[in-house]
XYZ file of C-alpha atoms in Angstrom:
159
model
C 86.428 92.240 101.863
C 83.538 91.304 99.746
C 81.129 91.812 101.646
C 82.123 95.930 102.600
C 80.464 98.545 101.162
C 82.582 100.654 99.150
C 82.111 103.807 101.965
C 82.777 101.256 104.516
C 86.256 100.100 103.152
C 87.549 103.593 102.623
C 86.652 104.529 106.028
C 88.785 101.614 107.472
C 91.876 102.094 105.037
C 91.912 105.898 106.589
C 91.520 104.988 110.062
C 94.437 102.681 109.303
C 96.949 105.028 106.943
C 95.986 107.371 109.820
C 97.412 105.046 112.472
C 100.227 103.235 110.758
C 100.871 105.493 107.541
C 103.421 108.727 106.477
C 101.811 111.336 109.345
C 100.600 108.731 112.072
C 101.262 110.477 115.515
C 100.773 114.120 113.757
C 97.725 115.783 115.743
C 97.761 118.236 113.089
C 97.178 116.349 109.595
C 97.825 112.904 110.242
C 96.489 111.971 106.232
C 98.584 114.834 104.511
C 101.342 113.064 102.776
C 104.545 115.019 102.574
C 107.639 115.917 103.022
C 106.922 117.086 106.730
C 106.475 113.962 107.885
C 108.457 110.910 108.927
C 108.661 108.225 106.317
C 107.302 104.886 107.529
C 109.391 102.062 106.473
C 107.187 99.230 107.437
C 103.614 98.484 108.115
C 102.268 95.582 111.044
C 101.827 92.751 108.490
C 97.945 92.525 109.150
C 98.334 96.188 108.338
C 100.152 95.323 105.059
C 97.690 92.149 103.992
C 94.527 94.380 104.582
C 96.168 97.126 102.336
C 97.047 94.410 99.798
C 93.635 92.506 99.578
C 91.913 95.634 99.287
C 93.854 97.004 96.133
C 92.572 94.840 93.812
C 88.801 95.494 94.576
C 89.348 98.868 95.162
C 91.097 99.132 92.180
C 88.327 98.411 89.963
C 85.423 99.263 91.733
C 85.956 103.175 92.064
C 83.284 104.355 89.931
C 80.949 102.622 92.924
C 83.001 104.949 95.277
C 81.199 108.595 96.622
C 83.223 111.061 95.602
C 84.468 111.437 99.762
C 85.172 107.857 99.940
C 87.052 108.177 96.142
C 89.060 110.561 98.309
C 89.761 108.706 101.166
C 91.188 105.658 99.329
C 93.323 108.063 97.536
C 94.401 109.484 100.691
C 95.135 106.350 102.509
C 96.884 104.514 99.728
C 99.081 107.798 99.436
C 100.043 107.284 103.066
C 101.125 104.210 103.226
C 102.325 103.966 99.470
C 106.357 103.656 100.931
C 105.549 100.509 102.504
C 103.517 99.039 99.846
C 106.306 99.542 97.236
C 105.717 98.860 93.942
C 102.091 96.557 94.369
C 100.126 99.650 93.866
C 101.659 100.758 90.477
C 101.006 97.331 89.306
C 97.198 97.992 89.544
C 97.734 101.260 88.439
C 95.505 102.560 91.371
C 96.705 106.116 90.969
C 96.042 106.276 87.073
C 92.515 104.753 87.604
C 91.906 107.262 90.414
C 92.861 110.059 88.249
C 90.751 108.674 85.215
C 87.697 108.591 88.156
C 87.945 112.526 88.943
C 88.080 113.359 85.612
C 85.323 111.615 84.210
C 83.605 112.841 87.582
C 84.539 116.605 86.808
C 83.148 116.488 82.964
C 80.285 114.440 83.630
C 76.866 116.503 83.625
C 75.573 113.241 85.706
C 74.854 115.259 89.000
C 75.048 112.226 91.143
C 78.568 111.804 90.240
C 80.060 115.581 91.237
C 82.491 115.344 93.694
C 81.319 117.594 96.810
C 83.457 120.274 98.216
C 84.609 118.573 101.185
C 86.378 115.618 98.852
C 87.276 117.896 96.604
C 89.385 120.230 99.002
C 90.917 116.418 100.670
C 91.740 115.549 96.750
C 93.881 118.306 95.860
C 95.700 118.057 99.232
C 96.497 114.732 98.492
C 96.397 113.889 95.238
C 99.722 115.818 94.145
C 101.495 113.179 96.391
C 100.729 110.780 93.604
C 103.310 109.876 90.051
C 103.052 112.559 88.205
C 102.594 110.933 85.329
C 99.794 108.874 86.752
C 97.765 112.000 88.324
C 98.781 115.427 87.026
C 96.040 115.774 84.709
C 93.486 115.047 87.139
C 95.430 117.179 89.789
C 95.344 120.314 87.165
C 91.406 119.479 86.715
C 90.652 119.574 90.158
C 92.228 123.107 90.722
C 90.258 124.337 87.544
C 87.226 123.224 89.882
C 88.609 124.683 92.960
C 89.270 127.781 91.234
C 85.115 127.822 89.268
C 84.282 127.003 92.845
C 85.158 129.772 94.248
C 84.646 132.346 91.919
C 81.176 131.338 91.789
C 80.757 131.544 95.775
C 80.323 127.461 95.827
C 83.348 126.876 97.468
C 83.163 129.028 100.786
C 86.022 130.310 102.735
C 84.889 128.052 105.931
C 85.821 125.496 103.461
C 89.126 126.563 102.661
């Protein structure tokens, strides 16, 4: 796992929660966590031990992430977080997500903005996430949506 880049490792945890976590088999949305879905009870172990090697160094690496791959590690954590159980509250990989898009969305550093695209995938996923661990961040990144769009930055293709 080491030896991944950061882009590379979120793009194989989302190819997997797309497979194997809450949504697989949906054509529509397969990474949309939600209600809508069927809950997956258990992951293939391999499945499980990738998912669970990759939480630590994910966990406190983010601020390495791009802001699409930030997303994507989100998103796939979110999808599979039924079968993980409680092993991704005890790295608090929710609550250190949320501290990322915040610092990300007061920073003037404009290599750290978080574009458009992982913006939108963000605030479709992140609300899946503890409350208490995310809704902050979740209110933060509609502010953005919202000074997005009213500044024409955020296009309706987008939407």
């Amino acid at each position: 796992i080491a030896e991944f880049k950061p882009q590379e490792l979120a793009s194989v945890a989302l190819a997997a929660a797309k497979c194997f976590g809450k949504g697989a088999g949906d054509p529509q949305d397969p990474t949309m966590p939600g209600d809508r879905y069927p809950i997956v009870d258990a992951l293939p172990p391999e499945v499980y031990e990738f998912f669970m090697a990759v939480l630590p160094w994910v966990a406190g690496r983010l601020p390495y992430f791009s802001s699409q791959s930030l997303a994507n590690i989100a998103t796939s954590f979110l999808a599979v977080q039924q079968s993980l159980g409680s092993q991704v509250s005890s790295y608090n990989l929710y609550g250190s997500v949320a501290m990322e898009v915040q610092r990300r969305l007061i920073t003037s550093d404009p290599l750290a903005k978080i574009e458009n695209g992982a913006l939108l995938l963000l605030l479709r996923n992140l609300p899946a996430a503890p409350r208490a661990a995310c809704g902050q961040a979740v209110c933060l990144l509609f502010e953005e949506a919202y000074r997005r769009v009213t500044q024409d930055t955020l296009n309706q293709k987008e939407l």
